[in-house]
Short mmCIF file of C-alpha atoms and ligand atoms in Angstrom, two decimals:
data_model
loop_
_atom_site.label_atom_id
_atom_site.label_comp_id
_atom_site.label_asym_id
_atom_site.label_seq_id
_atom_site.Cartn_x
_atom_site.Cartn_y
_atom_site.Cartn_z
CA MET A 1144 -148.78 -70.97 277.22
CA ALA A 1145 -145.19 -69.97 276.49
CA THR A 1146 -144.43 -71.53 273.23
CA LYS A 1147 -141.95 -68.97 271.98
CA SER A 1148 -138.25 -69.46 273.33
CA ARG A 1149 -138.19 -67.03 276.14
CA GLY A 1150 -135.21 -64.94 277.21
CA GLN A 1151 -133.37 -65.95 280.59
CA TRP A 1152 -130.89 -64.01 283.00
CA ALA A 1153 -127.31 -64.49 281.84
CA SER A 1154 -126.19 -64.89 285.52
CA ASN A 1155 -127.86 -64.81 288.90
CA ILE A 1156 -125.97 -61.24 289.79
CA GLY A 1157 -127.58 -59.79 286.56
CA PHE A 1158 -131.08 -61.02 288.15
CA ILE A 1159 -130.37 -59.34 291.16
CA LEU A 1160 -129.03 -56.36 289.68
CA ALA A 1161 -132.08 -56.05 287.49
CA ALA A 1162 -134.58 -57.01 290.26
CA ALA A 1163 -132.88 -54.29 292.59
CA GLY A 1164 -132.63 -51.87 289.79
CA SER A 1165 -136.50 -52.27 289.71
CA ALA A 1166 -137.16 -51.83 293.32
CA VAL A 1167 -134.70 -48.92 293.57
CA GLY A 1168 -136.26 -45.92 292.04
CA LEU A 1169 -138.03 -42.60 292.62
CA GLY A 1170 -139.70 -44.28 295.30
CA ASN A 1171 -136.52 -44.73 297.52
CA ILE A 1172 -134.91 -41.24 296.60
CA TRP A 1173 -137.83 -38.98 295.95
CA LYS A 1174 -140.57 -40.23 298.16
CA PHE A 1175 -139.01 -42.13 300.95
CA PRO A 1176 -137.13 -39.27 302.28
CA GLY A 1177 -140.21 -36.99 302.64
CA LYS A 1178 -142.18 -39.79 304.13
CA VAL A 1179 -139.49 -40.34 306.98
CA GLY A 1180 -139.78 -36.37 307.36
CA ALA A 1181 -143.55 -36.46 307.48
CA GLY A 1182 -143.73 -39.56 309.70
CA GLY A 1183 -141.38 -38.56 312.43
CA GLY A 1184 -137.93 -39.60 311.46
CA GLY A 1185 -136.05 -42.60 312.98
CA ALA A 1186 -139.21 -44.34 314.36
CA PHE A 1187 -140.73 -44.35 310.87
CA MET A 1188 -137.78 -45.94 309.57
CA LEU A 1189 -137.60 -48.72 312.29
CA VAL A 1190 -141.48 -49.36 311.30
CA TYR A 1191 -140.66 -49.51 307.78
CA PHE A 1192 -137.68 -51.72 308.39
CA CYS A 1193 -139.81 -54.33 309.89
CA ILE A 1194 -142.62 -54.09 307.45
CA VAL A 1195 -140.18 -54.75 304.53
CA PHE A 1196 -138.57 -57.82 306.13
CA ILE A 1197 -142.04 -59.18 307.44
CA MET A 1198 -144.32 -58.33 304.73
CA GLY A 1199 -142.38 -57.16 301.69
CA PHE A 1200 -140.12 -60.21 301.67
CA THR A 1201 -142.97 -62.36 301.92
CA VAL A 1202 -144.97 -61.20 298.89
CA MET A 1203 -141.83 -60.82 296.76
CA LEU A 1204 -140.73 -64.48 297.43
CA ALA A 1205 -144.40 -65.58 296.58
CA GLU A 1206 -144.18 -63.09 293.15
CA PHE A 1207 -140.87 -64.77 292.02
CA ALA A 1208 -142.11 -68.16 292.87
CA VAL A 1209 -145.05 -67.73 290.58
CA GLY A 1210 -142.98 -66.40 288.04
CA ARG A 1211 -140.09 -68.87 287.93
CA HIS A 1212 -142.79 -71.74 288.15
CA THR A 1213 -144.89 -70.74 285.37
CA ARG A 1214 -142.27 -69.12 283.33
CA GLN A 1215 -144.78 -66.75 281.73
CA ASN A 1216 -145.77 -63.23 281.64
CA ALA A 1217 -147.75 -62.06 284.86
CA VAL A 1218 -151.34 -62.63 283.12
CA GLY A 1219 -150.25 -66.02 281.74
CA ALA A 1220 -148.58 -66.97 285.27
CA TYR A 1221 -151.43 -66.47 287.23
CA ARG A 1222 -153.98 -67.81 284.45
CA SER A 1223 -151.82 -71.13 284.42
CA ILE A 1224 -152.19 -71.51 288.41
CA ASP A 1225 -156.14 -71.17 287.87
CA ARG A 1226 -157.92 -69.81 284.82
CA ARG A 1227 -160.25 -67.73 287.12
CA TRP A 1228 -157.29 -65.68 288.67
CA GLY A 1229 -155.79 -64.49 285.40
CA PHE A 1230 -157.11 -61.07 285.98
CA VAL A 1231 -154.54 -60.65 288.82
CA GLY A 1232 -152.04 -60.47 286.19
CA ILE A 1233 -154.28 -58.34 284.12
CA LEU A 1234 -154.67 -55.93 287.09
CA GLY A 1235 -150.80 -55.74 287.60
CA VAL A 1236 -150.35 -54.87 283.88
CA LEU A 1237 -152.83 -52.12 284.20
CA ALA A 1238 -151.70 -50.79 287.30
CA GLY A 1239 -147.86 -50.72 285.79
CA PHE A 1240 -149.36 -49.10 282.83
CA ILE A 1241 -150.64 -46.23 284.85
CA VAL A 1242 -147.55 -46.15 286.99
CA LEU A 1243 -145.27 -45.83 284.14
CA SER A 1244 -147.38 -43.22 282.61
CA TYR A 1245 -146.81 -40.66 285.39
CA TYR A 1246 -143.35 -42.34 286.59
CA SER A 1247 -141.99 -41.22 283.39
CA VAL A 1248 -143.41 -37.66 283.77
CA VAL A 1249 -141.33 -37.38 286.88
CA GLY A 1250 -138.58 -39.22 285.04
CA GLY A 1251 -138.48 -36.45 282.64
CA TRP A 1252 -138.35 -33.77 285.43
CA VAL A 1253 -135.25 -35.66 286.59
CA MET A 1254 -133.94 -35.27 282.93
CA LYS A 1255 -134.60 -31.44 283.08
CA TYR A 1256 -132.59 -30.96 286.15
CA VAL A 1257 -129.80 -33.13 284.81
CA TRP A 1258 -129.56 -30.80 281.95
CA VAL A 1259 -129.70 -27.76 283.93
CA TYR A 1260 -126.92 -28.81 286.10
CA LEU A 1261 -124.64 -30.06 283.50
CA THR A 1262 -125.32 -27.31 281.35
CA GLY A 1263 -124.15 -24.97 284.29
CA GLY A 1264 -127.48 -23.38 284.33
CA ASN A 1265 -128.90 -22.10 287.46
CA LEU A 1266 -132.24 -22.67 289.22
CA GLY A 1267 -132.64 -19.10 289.84
CA GLY A 1268 -131.90 -19.17 293.79
CA ASP A 1269 -135.31 -20.29 294.43
CA ALA A 1270 -135.72 -23.93 293.49
CA GLY A 1271 -139.43 -24.14 294.54
CA ALA A 1272 -140.37 -21.19 292.23
CA PHE A 1273 -138.18 -22.64 289.57
CA TYR A 1274 -140.01 -26.14 289.95
CA GLN A 1275 -143.39 -24.66 290.09
CA GLN A 1276 -142.86 -22.67 286.85
CA PHE A 1277 -141.52 -25.64 285.00
CA VAL A 1278 -144.01 -28.23 285.73
CA SER A 1279 -146.66 -25.66 285.25
CA ASN A 1280 -145.53 -25.23 281.62
CA PRO A 1281 -147.69 -27.05 279.18
CA VAL A 1282 -144.96 -28.25 276.62
CA GLU A 1283 -141.26 -28.58 277.94
CA PRO A 1284 -142.24 -31.28 280.51
CA LEU A 1285 -143.95 -33.16 277.78
CA ILE A 1286 -140.75 -33.05 275.70
CA TRP A 1287 -138.66 -34.45 278.81
CA HIS A 1288 -141.40 -37.29 279.35
CA VAL A 1289 -141.33 -38.56 275.80
CA ALA A 1290 -137.48 -38.39 275.93
CA PHE A 1291 -137.66 -40.45 279.21
CA LEU A 1292 -140.17 -42.87 277.76
CA ALA A 1293 -137.93 -43.26 274.39
CA ILE A 1294 -134.85 -44.27 276.56
CA THR A 1295 -136.85 -46.91 278.40
CA VAL A 1296 -138.18 -48.19 275.14
CA LEU A 1297 -135.03 -48.39 273.18
CA ILE A 1298 -133.57 -50.48 276.31
CA VAL A 1299 -136.65 -52.87 276.70
CA ILE A 1300 -136.48 -53.52 272.90
CA GLN A 1301 -132.98 -55.05 273.14
CA GLY A 1302 -134.55 -57.82 275.29
CA VAL A 1303 -133.93 -59.04 278.66
CA SER A 1304 -130.49 -60.23 279.14
CA HIS A 1305 -129.00 -57.93 276.27
CA GLY A 1306 -130.86 -54.71 277.25
CA ILE A 1307 -131.95 -54.78 280.82
CA GLU A 1308 -129.23 -57.00 282.34
CA ARG A 1309 -126.37 -55.07 280.88
CA VAL A 1310 -127.64 -51.66 281.59
CA SER A 1311 -128.31 -52.69 285.22
CA LYS A 1312 -125.10 -54.04 285.66
CA ILE A 1313 -123.43 -50.58 284.87
CA LEU A 1314 -126.07 -48.57 286.51
CA MET A 1315 -126.77 -50.15 289.78
CA PRO A 1316 -123.44 -50.12 291.24
CA GLY A 1317 -122.70 -46.64 289.89
CA LEU A 1318 -125.90 -45.60 291.84
CA PHE A 1319 -124.62 -47.06 295.05
CA VAL A 1320 -121.26 -45.35 294.84
CA LEU A 1321 -122.66 -41.95 294.14
CA LEU A 1322 -125.41 -41.88 296.72
CA ILE A 1323 -122.61 -43.11 299.37
CA VAL A 1324 -120.57 -39.96 298.16
CA LEU A 1325 -123.68 -37.58 298.57
CA MET A 1326 -124.34 -39.09 302.16
CA VAL A 1327 -120.86 -38.44 303.22
CA ARG A 1328 -121.04 -35.01 302.20
CA SER A 1329 -124.31 -34.51 303.69
CA VAL A 1330 -123.74 -36.02 307.23
CA THR A 1331 -120.25 -34.02 307.41
CA LEU A 1332 -122.19 -30.66 306.55
CA PRO A 1333 -121.89 -28.10 309.52
CA ASN A 1334 -125.36 -28.27 310.82
CA ALA A 1335 -126.23 -31.90 310.14
CA LYS A 1336 -126.58 -32.59 313.81
CA ALA A 1337 -130.17 -31.86 313.99
CA GLY A 1338 -131.13 -33.89 310.93
CA LEU A 1339 -128.97 -36.66 312.10
CA GLU A 1340 -130.55 -36.66 315.53
CA PHE A 1341 -133.94 -36.81 314.07
CA LEU A 1342 -132.95 -39.90 311.99
CA LEU A 1343 -130.91 -41.75 314.92
CA LYS A 1344 -132.95 -41.09 317.86
CA PRO A 1345 -136.33 -42.61 317.37
CA ASP A 1346 -139.49 -40.86 319.03
CA PHE A 1347 -142.15 -43.44 319.17
CA SER A 1348 -144.77 -40.93 320.22
CA THR A 1349 -145.08 -39.83 316.61
CA LEU A 1350 -146.21 -43.35 315.73
CA THR A 1351 -149.94 -43.47 314.71
CA PRO A 1352 -151.68 -46.59 313.13
CA GLU A 1353 -151.77 -44.05 310.07
CA ILE A 1354 -148.23 -43.82 309.83
CA LEU A 1355 -147.78 -47.41 310.08
CA LEU A 1356 -149.89 -47.93 306.93
CA THR A 1357 -148.15 -45.23 305.17
CA ALA A 1358 -145.05 -47.27 305.82
CA LEU A 1359 -146.84 -50.30 304.33
CA GLY A 1360 -147.94 -48.74 301.17
CA GLN A 1361 -144.32 -46.99 300.71
CA ALA A 1362 -142.61 -50.67 301.34
CA PHE A 1363 -144.94 -52.16 298.72
CA PHE A 1364 -144.42 -49.51 296.09
CA SER A 1365 -140.73 -49.39 296.57
CA LEU A 1366 -140.19 -53.13 296.39
CA SER A 1367 -142.15 -53.09 293.04
CA LEU A 1368 -144.90 -55.50 294.34
CA GLY A 1369 -148.24 -55.68 293.18
CA MET A 1370 -148.05 -55.19 289.60
CA GLY A 1371 -146.61 -58.63 288.47
CA VAL A 1372 -143.04 -57.08 287.80
CA MET A 1373 -141.08 -59.08 290.12
CA CYS A 1374 -143.38 -62.08 288.69
CA THR A 1375 -142.14 -61.27 284.99
CA TYR A 1376 -138.40 -60.85 286.46
CA GLY A 1377 -138.82 -64.02 288.31
CA SER A 1378 -139.96 -65.94 285.21
CA TYR A 1379 -136.46 -65.28 283.51
CA LEU A 1380 -134.52 -66.85 286.46
CA ASN A 1381 -132.95 -70.10 286.33
CA ARG A 1382 -134.43 -72.98 288.30
CA ARG A 1383 -131.53 -73.91 290.33
CA GLU A 1384 -130.99 -70.14 291.63
CA ASN A 1385 -131.73 -69.52 295.25
CA LEU A 1386 -135.01 -67.78 295.43
CA VAL A 1387 -134.78 -66.91 299.28
CA LYS A 1388 -131.18 -65.55 299.31
CA ASN A 1389 -132.15 -63.63 296.13
CA THR A 1390 -135.16 -62.06 297.57
CA LEU A 1391 -133.33 -61.17 300.96
CA THR A 1392 -130.61 -59.56 298.84
CA ILE A 1393 -132.93 -57.38 297.01
CA CYS A 1394 -134.95 -56.14 300.00
CA CYS A 1395 -131.74 -55.41 301.73
CA LEU A 1396 -130.54 -53.41 298.73
CA ASP A 1397 -133.80 -51.64 298.35
CA THR A 1398 -133.87 -50.62 302.19
CA LEU A 1399 -130.28 -49.93 302.15
CA VAL A 1400 -130.81 -47.11 299.40
CA ALA A 1401 -133.71 -45.86 300.98
CA PHE A 1402 -132.06 -45.30 304.38
CA ILE A 1403 -129.04 -43.87 302.39
CA SER A 1404 -131.17 -41.53 300.69
CA ALA A 1405 -132.75 -40.37 304.06
CA PHE A 1406 -129.36 -39.82 305.45
CA ALA A 1407 -128.04 -37.87 302.13
CA ILE A 1408 -131.31 -35.53 301.93
CA ILE A 1409 -132.69 -35.16 305.63
CA PRO A 1410 -129.88 -33.63 307.20
CA PRO A 1411 -128.93 -30.74 304.56
CA VAL A 1412 -132.72 -29.95 304.58
CA PHE A 1413 -132.50 -29.63 308.36
CA ALA A 1414 -129.38 -27.72 308.21
CA ALA A 1415 -131.11 -25.08 305.57
CA ASN A 1416 -134.56 -24.87 307.18
CA GLY A 1417 -134.00 -26.03 310.74
CA SER A 1418 -136.70 -28.48 310.44
CA VAL A 1419 -137.97 -31.07 307.98
CA GLY A 1420 -140.82 -29.15 306.41
CA GLN A 1421 -143.08 -30.38 304.02
CA GLY A 1422 -142.12 -33.84 302.61
CA GLY A 1423 -142.30 -35.27 299.27
CA SER A 1424 -140.95 -32.92 296.85
CA PHE A 1425 -137.44 -32.45 298.33
CA ALA A 1426 -135.63 -33.79 295.61
CA PHE A 1427 -136.88 -31.00 293.29
CA THR A 1428 -137.65 -28.10 295.57
CA ALA A 1429 -135.63 -28.13 298.75
CA LEU A 1430 -132.26 -30.16 297.49
CA PRO A 1431 -131.25 -27.60 294.72
CA GLY A 1432 -130.79 -24.90 297.38
CA VAL A 1433 -128.88 -27.30 299.78
CA PHE A 1434 -126.55 -28.00 296.95
CA ASP A 1435 -125.95 -24.15 296.23
CA ALA A 1436 -124.93 -23.81 299.49
CA MET A 1437 -122.46 -26.44 299.45
CA PRO A 1438 -118.81 -26.37 298.06
CA ALA A 1439 -118.71 -27.98 294.64
CA GLY A 1440 -122.77 -27.82 295.07
CA LYS A 1441 -123.04 -27.80 291.26
CA LEU A 1442 -121.13 -31.01 291.02
CA PHE A 1443 -122.93 -32.68 293.74
CA GLY A 1444 -126.27 -31.50 292.23
CA ALA A 1445 -125.42 -32.89 288.94
CA LEU A 1446 -124.42 -36.18 290.52
CA PHE A 1447 -127.56 -36.43 292.08
CA TYR A 1448 -129.76 -36.04 289.37
CA VAL A 1449 -127.52 -38.47 287.27
CA LEU A 1450 -128.32 -40.89 289.88
CA LEU A 1451 -131.74 -40.16 290.10
CA PHE A 1452 -132.33 -40.53 286.44
CA PHE A 1453 -130.42 -43.85 286.56
CA ALA A 1454 -132.59 -45.11 289.28
CA ALA A 1455 -135.86 -44.09 287.62
CA LEU A 1456 -134.93 -45.67 284.26
CA THR A 1457 -134.26 -49.22 285.74
CA SER A 1458 -137.69 -49.07 287.40
CA GLY A 1459 -139.14 -47.66 284.41
CA ILE A 1460 -137.55 -50.28 282.15
CA SER A 1461 -138.83 -53.21 284.64
CA ILE A 1462 -142.43 -51.98 284.35
CA LEU A 1463 -142.38 -51.61 280.58
CA GLU A 1464 -141.01 -55.28 280.50
CA GLY A 1465 -143.86 -56.52 282.28
CA THR A 1466 -146.23 -54.78 279.77
CA VAL A 1467 -144.21 -56.05 276.95
CA ALA A 1468 -143.76 -59.51 277.90
CA TYR A 1469 -147.79 -59.64 278.47
CA ALA A 1470 -148.26 -58.34 274.92
CA VAL A 1471 -145.98 -60.27 273.07
CA GLU A 1472 -146.67 -63.74 274.64
CA GLU A 1473 -150.55 -63.34 275.20
CA LEU A 1474 -151.29 -60.88 272.36
CA HIS A 1475 -148.75 -62.24 269.97
CA MET A 1476 -147.27 -58.83 269.20
CA GLY A 1477 -143.53 -58.34 268.10
CA ARG A 1478 -141.50 -56.84 271.09
CA LYS A 1479 -140.68 -53.78 269.21
CA LYS A 1480 -144.14 -52.98 268.05
CA ALA A 1481 -145.65 -53.82 271.82
CA ALA A 1482 -143.16 -51.64 273.44
CA VAL A 1483 -143.91 -48.53 270.96
CA ILE A 1484 -147.55 -49.06 271.11
CA ALA A 1485 -147.61 -49.29 275.10
CA ALA A 1486 -145.16 -46.23 275.05
CA ALA A 1487 -147.54 -44.26 272.69
CA LEU A 1488 -150.46 -44.85 275.15
CA MET A 1489 -148.26 -43.82 278.16
CA VAL A 1490 -147.43 -40.69 276.50
CA ALA A 1491 -151.17 -39.91 276.30
CA ILE A 1492 -152.15 -40.78 279.77
CA GLY A 1493 -148.64 -38.98 281.03
CA SER A 1494 -149.47 -36.02 278.97
CA LEU A 1495 -152.55 -35.40 281.04
CA TYR A 1496 -150.70 -36.00 284.21
CA SER A 1497 -148.15 -33.60 283.09
CA LEU A 1498 -150.56 -31.07 281.98
CA SER A 1499 -152.61 -31.27 285.46
CA GLN A 1500 -149.41 -30.05 287.45
CA GLY A 1501 -150.53 -26.48 286.65
CA ALA A 1502 -150.86 -25.81 282.75
CA LEU A 1503 -154.49 -27.14 282.87
CA PRO A 1504 -157.15 -27.47 285.77
CA LEU A 1505 -157.51 -31.31 284.87
CA LYS A 1506 -159.29 -32.87 287.53
CA GLY A 1507 -159.71 -36.69 288.25
CA PHE A 1508 -162.07 -38.18 291.20
CA TRP A 1509 -161.57 -40.30 294.20
CA TYR A 1510 -163.94 -41.51 297.04
CA THR A 1511 -163.42 -42.29 300.69
CA LEU A 1512 -166.10 -42.78 303.32
CA LYS A 1513 -165.20 -39.82 305.46
CA THR A 1514 -165.27 -37.05 302.72
CA GLY A 1515 -167.48 -38.96 300.00
CA TRP A 1516 -166.59 -37.93 296.11
CA SER A 1517 -163.75 -35.48 295.84
CA PHE A 1518 -162.40 -34.04 292.55
CA PRO A 1519 -158.44 -33.86 293.13
CA PRO A 1520 -156.04 -32.83 290.29
CA LEU A 1521 -155.92 -35.58 287.57
CA GLY A 1522 -152.33 -36.47 288.52
CA GLN A 1523 -153.18 -36.85 292.16
CA SER A 1524 -155.89 -39.11 291.39
CA LEU A 1525 -153.85 -41.26 289.23
CA GLU A 1526 -151.41 -41.92 291.86
CA LEU A 1527 -154.16 -42.56 294.48
CA LEU A 1528 -155.73 -45.17 291.99
CA THR A 1529 -152.41 -46.85 291.66
CA ASP A 1530 -150.87 -46.44 295.33
CA ASN A 1531 -153.94 -46.95 297.43
CA LEU A 1532 -155.92 -49.23 295.20
CA LEU A 1533 -154.40 -51.36 292.40
CA ILE A 1534 -151.17 -52.18 294.21
CA PRO A 1535 -152.46 -53.12 297.28
CA LEU A 1536 -155.29 -55.13 295.36
CA GLY A 1537 -152.62 -56.74 293.35
CA SER A 1538 -150.54 -57.81 296.42
CA LEU A 1539 -153.64 -58.99 298.32
CA CYS A 1540 -154.56 -61.24 295.23
CA SER A 1541 -151.10 -62.66 294.82
CA CYS A 1542 -151.28 -63.68 298.52
CA ILE A 1543 -154.31 -65.29 297.90
CA VAL A 1544 -153.47 -67.16 294.78
CA VAL A 1545 -150.15 -68.34 296.30
CA GLY A 1546 -151.25 -69.06 299.81
CA TRP A 1547 -154.73 -70.70 299.19
CA ILE A 1548 -155.27 -71.43 295.00
CA TRP A 1549 -151.82 -72.74 294.24
CA GLY A 1550 -151.40 -73.70 297.91
CA SER A 1551 -148.04 -72.69 300.05
CA LYS A 1552 -146.84 -76.69 299.88
CA HIS A 1553 -146.43 -76.06 295.98
CA ALA A 1554 -144.96 -72.71 296.29
CA VAL A 1555 -142.33 -73.82 298.98
CA SER A 1556 -141.49 -76.84 296.86
CA GLU A 1557 -140.87 -74.06 293.93
CA ILE A 1558 -138.67 -71.98 296.41
CA ARG A 1559 -136.69 -74.88 297.39
CA SER A 1560 -135.85 -75.64 294.04
CA THR A 1561 -137.00 -79.15 294.16
CA GLU A 1562 -136.29 -81.47 291.51
CA ASN A 1563 -137.60 -84.97 291.07
CA GLY A 1564 -138.92 -84.86 294.57
CA SER A 1565 -135.45 -83.83 296.33
CA PRO A 1566 -135.33 -80.07 297.27
CA LEU A 1567 -131.83 -78.09 296.39
CA TYR A 1568 -132.56 -75.71 299.31
CA ARG A 1569 -133.60 -76.18 302.84
CA PHE A 1570 -135.86 -72.83 303.24
CA SER A 1571 -136.33 -73.71 307.31
CA MET A 1572 -138.72 -70.69 307.53
CA ALA A 1573 -141.15 -72.53 305.11
CA PRO A 1574 -144.09 -73.08 308.04
CA LEU A 1575 -143.33 -69.06 308.85
CA TRP A 1576 -143.47 -67.88 305.70
CA SER A 1577 -146.69 -70.05 304.82
CA ALA A 1578 -148.30 -68.46 307.97
CA LEU A 1579 -147.37 -65.03 306.54
CA ILE A 1580 -148.56 -65.50 303.06
CA ARG A 1581 -151.84 -66.90 303.95
CA TYR A 1582 -152.80 -64.86 306.94
CA VAL A 1583 -150.56 -62.02 308.21
CA ALA A 1584 -150.01 -60.31 304.46
CA PRO A 1585 -153.73 -60.42 303.54
CA ALA A 1586 -154.96 -59.25 306.85
CA ALA A 1587 -152.32 -56.37 306.81
CA ILE A 1588 -153.29 -55.31 303.38
CA ILE A 1589 -157.06 -55.54 303.86
CA ALA A 1590 -156.03 -53.19 306.71
CA ILE A 1591 -154.51 -50.60 304.47
CA PHE A 1592 -157.70 -50.53 302.29
CA LEU A 1593 -159.82 -50.10 305.19
CA ILE A 1594 -157.95 -47.16 306.50
CA GLY A 1595 -157.42 -45.73 303.21
CA PHE A 1596 -160.87 -45.53 302.11
CA SER A 1597 -162.27 -44.63 305.40
CA GLY A 1598 -160.21 -41.23 304.68
CA TYR A 1599 -158.29 -41.14 308.10
CA ILE A 1600 -155.07 -41.22 305.89
CA SER A 1601 -154.35 -37.56 304.56
CA PHE A 1602 -153.21 -37.66 301.23
N1 LIG B 994 -140.19 -49.48 293.00
C1 LIG B 994 -140.07 -48.58 292.10
C2 LIG B 994 -139.51 -47.32 292.99
O1 LIG B 994 -139.33 -47.47 294.12
C3 LIG B 994 -141.12 -48.28 291.05
C4 LIG B 994 -142.06 -49.46 290.83
C5 LIG B 994 -143.27 -49.79 291.22
C6 LIG B 994 -141.29 -50.12 289.94
C7 LIG B 994 -143.79 -50.82 290.80
C8 LIG B 994 -141.89 -51.14 289.20
C9 LIG B 994 -143.14 -51.67 289.91
O2 LIG B 994 -139.22 -46.12 292.56
#
């Protein structure tokens, strides 16, 4: 029951910037290029593109519709559609909680790199060793982690339209410009040709079902789906705005940033190594060496990490907002208190994640049919828990709630901004979207689960 007066986006563009700011984050700039590298380049990007615009678009539109229709935090939203389905929101808040706990640790690493570059320091020539030494330090990463969370909390406390919207309005366009500058520099480097060919000449022989499913998981994470975050952001949106157009814009922006990042990161990695090597941590291990080898490398390095910091911050803000909206509306806490308590708990979980990077041999656990129980480092098992379990499960549940419980008819009427029986928008794709949300999206997500838990994807 949303009794309190709720915040609203001051403008539609503010909403787009905030939601795109949520979507664009470490997932696009840090993870995506690594996955493209591991997944075979251009062919992976093509598959990813199709998945975003078929599956991602479908689920995001559903989350926005639920949020805007119910005008509540994720838990209240799903509960008000059907009392028995409130757990979908709880699942989302829980997933967001764990994601932000470690996301803010990685955000802290980015701050450290910003600091090193801005203070003219150097990474000792070997960035891989620098990175390893830094993350294995028991104390320093924790300080940066707390700093990252503190900034996130300060912005969220200021509330929706004062804090999040204003910050996103400045950060998002800045991020875009910086990334394009970096990309132009990268693709004009002397040895950029091999990397460009890898990205532009799709080789479909590298595509396997596993890679297809990796792309699906990456797309959901990157679009901030399955955690009630987009549902929460949708709940602050005016009834008369065009949901379909907004969703399409956000999917396009997010994918554009991911693709620009791949073009900014992969050609220089090729230029330095002759191949794409092992993915994932390019942003911390391989890139500094690349910047060193560039004219004005320190400047480009500083720009890049500032950009990555902004991207991580706007995503972090969105996750914390999802949690805080829940605590304020369901548990009747003050905004400030809710944000501070949530952040304190995240420091606790995040510290364990951080320490498990090398300082302490902390282990978690995981299970697949193929390998049975295993005990990977705690950090890795936290990521597995969210990416491979909670996010797909949350997305699957939102497809079921929207497609079957609420009913795609009602959702379509919300999407069309129907007032007094007359729709404001046509949404001529409605029958297609209904089929996607009821059948195609749930089936594909169940496929991720089966592959993930059968153990045929290597993590
Ligand atoms: N989409 C963000 C990224 O790509 C991460 C995120 C996930 C943010 C889920 C909010 C919710 O980095």
